[in-house]
mmCIF file of C-alpha atoms in Angstrom:
data_model
loop_
_atom_site.group_PDB
_atom_site.id
_atom_site.type_symbol
_atom_site.label_atom_id
_atom_site.label_comp_id
_atom_site.label_asym_id
_atom_site.label_seq_id
_atom_site.Cartn_x
_atom_site.Cartn_y
_atom_site.Cartn_z
ATOM 1 C CA GLU Y 1 -0.060 -0.310 -0.105
ATOM 2 C CA ASP Y 2 1.035 3.932 -0.820
ATOM 3 C CA PRO Y 3 0.621 5.659 2.266
ATOM 4 C CA HIS Y 4 -0.006 8.811 -0.284
ATOM 5 C CA ALA Y 5 -2.144 6.873 -2.414
ATOM 6 C CA PRO Y 6 -5.583 9.176 -1.796
ATOM 7 C CA PRO Y 7 -8.576 6.859 -0.446
ATOM 8 C CA ILE Y 8 -10.399 5.151 -2.984
ATOM 9 C CA HIS Y 9 -13.433 7.495 -2.329
ATOM 10 C CA MET Y 10 -11.417 10.876 -2.140
ATOM 11 C CA GLU Y 11 -14.238 13.045 -4.174
ATOM 12 C CA GLN Y 12 -17.408 11.854 -2.181
ATOM 13 C CA TYR Y 13 -15.428 12.794 1.212
ATOM 14 C CA ARG Y 14 -14.978 16.211 -0.359
ATOM 15 C CA ALA Y 15 -18.374 16.250 -1.574
ATOM 16 C CA LEU Y 16 -19.629 15.651 1.457
ATOM 17 C CA LEU Y 17 -17.120 17.761 3.486
ATOM 18 C CA GLY Y 18 -16.743 21.222 1.275
ATOM 19 C CA ASP Y 19 -14.514 23.245 1.866
ATOM 20 C CA GLN Y 20 -13.606 22.004 5.690
ATOM 21 C CA THR Y 21 -10.595 19.607 5.419
ATOM 22 C CA ASP Y 22 -7.361 19.130 6.394
ATOM 23 C CA SER Y 23 -4.498 17.142 5.363
ATOM 24 C CA GLY Y 24 -1.798 15.436 6.907
ATOM 25 C CA PRO Y 25 -0.231 12.258 7.532
ATOM 26 C CA ALA Y 26 -1.522 9.950 9.572
ATOM 27 C CA PHE Y 27 0.538 6.841 11.973
ATOM 28 C CA VAL Y 28 -0.229 4.001 14.414
ATOM 29 C CA PHE Y 29 2.052 2.786 17.337
ATOM 30 C CA PRO Y 30 3.638 -0.582 17.462
ATOM 31 C CA ASP Y 31 2.263 -3.049 19.824
ATOM 32 C CA ALA Y 32 5.437 -2.294 22.050
ATOM 33 C CA ILE Y 33 6.165 0.828 22.970
ATOM 34 C CA ASP Y 34 8.994 1.617 26.012
ATOM 35 C CA ALA Y 35 8.153 3.528 28.958
ATOM 36 C CA PRO Y 36 9.292 7.391 28.911
ATOM 37 C CA GLU Y 37 10.268 8.868 31.652
ATOM 38 C CA GLY Y 38 8.849 10.967 33.948
ATOM 39 C CA THR Y 39 4.812 10.524 33.184
ATOM 40 C CA ILE Y 40 2.246 11.250 35.366
ATOM 41 C CA LEU Y 41 -1.308 9.859 35.248
ATOM 42 C CA VAL Y 42 -4.157 13.058 35.769
ATOM 43 C CA ASP Y 43 -7.566 12.001 36.362
ATOM 44 C CA ASP Y 44 -8.736 15.713 37.820
ATOM 45 C CA GLU Y 45 -9.154 18.886 35.369
ATOM 46 C CA ALA Y 46 -7.813 21.155 38.043
ATOM 47 C CA ALA Y 47 -4.462 19.686 37.802
ATOM 48 C CA LEU Y 48 -4.742 21.231 34.302
ATOM 49 C CA ALA Y 49 -5.833 24.850 35.438
ATOM 50 C CA ARG Y 50 -2.234 26.095 35.687
ATOM 51 C CA HIS Y 51 -1.023 25.690 32.247
ATOM 52 C CA PHE Y 52 -4.583 24.775 29.772
ATOM 53 C CA ARG Y 53 -7.431 26.203 29.140
ATOM 54 C CA GLY Y 54 -10.955 25.218 28.234
ATOM 55 C CA TRP Y 55 -10.901 21.433 30.679
ATOM 56 C CA MET Y 56 -14.480 21.126 31.680
ATOM 57 C CA PRO Y 57 -14.836 19.037 35.087
ATOM 58 C CA GLY Y 58 -15.521 16.003 34.101
ATOM 59 C CA GLU Y 59 -14.031 15.833 30.772
ATOM 60 C CA ILE Y 60 -11.729 13.160 31.822
ATOM 61 C CA ALA Y 61 -13.686 10.996 32.892
ATOM 62 C CA ALA Y 62 -16.842 11.254 29.896
ATOM 63 C CA GLY Y 63 -14.055 10.264 27.488
ATOM 64 C CA CYS Y 64 -10.378 12.058 27.667
ATOM 65 C CA ALA Y 65 -8.877 9.203 29.504
ATOM 66 C CA PRO Y 66 -6.368 7.764 30.311
ATOM 67 C CA VAL Y 67 -4.474 11.904 30.207
ATOM 68 C CA ILE Y 68 -0.711 11.144 29.861
ATOM 69 C CA ALA Y 69 1.271 14.157 31.110
ATOM 70 C CA ILE Y 70 4.733 15.516 31.954
ATOM 71 C CA ALA Y 71 4.872 18.000 35.279
ATOM 72 C CA VAL Y 72 7.326 20.705 36.007
ATOM 73 C CA ASP Y 73 7.094 22.275 38.966
ATOM 74 C CA GLY Y 74 4.282 19.854 40.184
ATOM 75 C CA ALA Y 75 1.770 21.067 37.191
ATOM 76 C CA PRO Y 76 1.539 19.615 33.570
ATOM 77 C CA VAL Y 77 2.935 21.076 30.917
ATOM 78 C CA SER Y 78 2.221 18.807 28.274
ATOM 79 C CA ILE Y 79 -0.219 16.228 28.290
ATOM 80 C CA CYS Y 80 -1.582 13.712 25.757
ATOM 81 C CA PHE Y 81 -5.526 12.682 25.935
ATOM 82 C CA SER Y 82 -7.955 10.856 23.964
ATOM 83 C CA ALA Y 83 -9.397 12.948 21.641
ATOM 84 C CA ARG Y 84 -11.103 10.146 19.973
ATOM 85 C CA LEU Y 85 -11.846 6.552 21.526
ATOM 86 C CA SER Y 86 -13.606 3.427 20.979
ATOM 87 C CA ASP Y 87 -13.345 -0.281 21.329
ATOM 88 C CA GLU Y 88 -11.266 -0.665 18.415
ATOM 89 C CA ALA Y 89 -9.057 2.478 17.992
ATOM 90 C CA ALA Y 90 -8.065 5.314 20.319
ATOM 91 C CA GLU Y 91 -6.600 8.219 18.753
ATOM 92 C CA ALA Y 92 -3.990 10.976 20.242
ATOM 93 C CA GLY Y 93 -5.018 14.534 21.315
ATOM 94 C CA VAL Y 94 -1.368 16.107 22.562
ATOM 95 C CA GLU Y 95 -0.926 20.154 23.686
ATOM 96 C CA THR Y 96 2.162 20.866 25.667
ATOM 97 C CA ALA Y 97 1.849 24.896 26.997
ATOM 98 C CA SER Y 98 4.007 27.447 24.816
ATOM 99 C CA ALA Y 99 6.675 27.808 27.505
ATOM 100 C CA PHE Y 100 7.386 24.653 27.116
ATOM 101 C CA ARG Y 101 7.609 23.547 23.217
ATOM 102 C CA GLY Y 102 10.809 22.677 21.371
ATOM 103 C CA ARG Y 103 11.718 20.271 24.630
ATOM 104 C CA GLY Y 104 10.287 16.813 23.039
ATOM 105 C CA LEU Y 105 8.417 16.451 26.341
ATOM 106 C CA ALA Y 106 4.975 16.304 24.191
ATOM 107 C CA SER Y 107 6.966 12.677 22.299
ATOM 108 C CA CYS Y 108 7.289 11.507 25.794
ATOM 109 C CA ALA Y 109 3.201 12.285 26.909
ATOM 110 C CA VAL Y 110 2.201 10.596 23.740
ATOM 111 C CA ALA Y 111 4.287 7.659 24.450
ATOM 112 C CA GLY Y 112 3.245 7.285 28.038
ATOM 113 C CA TRP Y 113 -0.545 7.805 26.873
ATOM 114 C CA ALA Y 114 0.189 4.754 24.044
ATOM 115 C CA ARG Y 115 1.301 3.008 26.261
ATOM 116 C CA ALA Y 116 -1.540 3.348 28.659
ATOM 117 C CA ILE Y 117 -4.194 3.089 25.586
ATOM 118 C CA ARG Y 118 -2.319 -0.444 24.921
ATOM 119 C CA ALA Y 119 -2.427 -1.607 27.837
ATOM 120 C CA ARG Y 120 -7.139 -1.782 27.781
ATOM 121 C CA GLY Y 121 -6.667 -3.242 24.226
ATOM 122 C CA PRO Y 122 -7.863 -0.649 21.330
ATOM 123 C CA ALA Y 123 -5.321 0.739 18.486
ATOM 124 C CA CYS Y 124 -3.469 3.653 18.795
ATOM 125 C CA VAL Y 125 -3.427 6.156 15.890
ATOM 126 C CA GLY Y 126 -2.393 9.904 15.258
ATOM 127 C CA ARG Y 127 -3.122 12.415 12.948
ATOM 128 C CA SER Y 128 -1.045 15.699 11.960
ATOM 129 C CA SER Y 129 -2.083 18.051 10.249
ATOM 130 C CA THR Y 130 0.152 19.463 7.457
ATOM 131 C CA ALA Y 131 1.203 22.271 9.210
ATOM 132 C CA GLN Y 132 2.330 20.859 12.253
ATOM 133 C CA SER Y 133 3.864 17.796 10.657
ATOM 134 C CA ASP Y 134 7.816 19.063 10.423
ATOM 135 C CA ASN Y 135 7.438 19.120 14.191
ATOM 136 C CA VAL Y 136 4.975 16.005 15.565
ATOM 137 C CA LEU Y 137 6.886 13.541 13.187
ATOM 138 C CA PRO Y 138 10.237 13.516 14.177
ATOM 139 C CA ALA Y 139 9.674 14.276 17.632
ATOM 140 C CA LEU Y 140 7.330 11.091 17.393
ATOM 141 C CA SER Y 141 9.390 9.190 15.338
ATOM 142 C CA ALA Y 142 10.765 6.384 18.321
ATOM 143 C CA TYR Y 143 7.024 5.826 18.487
ATOM 144 C CA VAL Y 144 5.372 5.570 15.408
ATOM 145 C CA THR Y 145 5.052 4.363 12.023
ATOM 146 C CA LEU Y 146 3.888 6.224 8.940
ATOM 147 C CA ARG Y 147 0.441 4.573 7.866
ATOM 148 C CA ALA Y 148 -1.071 7.000 5.336
ATOM 149 C CA ALA Y 149 -1.011 10.485 4.336
ATOM 150 C CA PHE Y 150 -4.839 12.226 4.140
ATOM 151 C CA ASP Y 151 -6.446 15.199 2.708
ATOM 152 C CA LEU Y 152 -9.705 16.132 4.540
#
């Protein structure tokens, strides 16, 4: 399979989505992932308040768990959470506080999240927009395999 080949029904997808499209690489995590150092489990949105805005009480328990973080001075500064989760697959969402970007923290949080998801059973997947892929893929190269390029 050519990961850069467009999906078979690309034109139908575009017709359904109109101008609301995005593109970039899609990737999968291997079955075995080395344990990253320094990750913590976050189960309370209040712990995110110092560096992250918009988390509502109960959001983690309602479907974003597990939330795995790298903390500095006791506060999470880079987090990975379940952006989408089903019995078959889980998609990672990642956020790093702006003052802590460029240090490789996100890749550790993502690896910790993927290990936690793998323990539950679903496949771990991720994707990135083309605009972010130059930063995302090198940071995750030790943990992921490019599966396809998407354009939706």
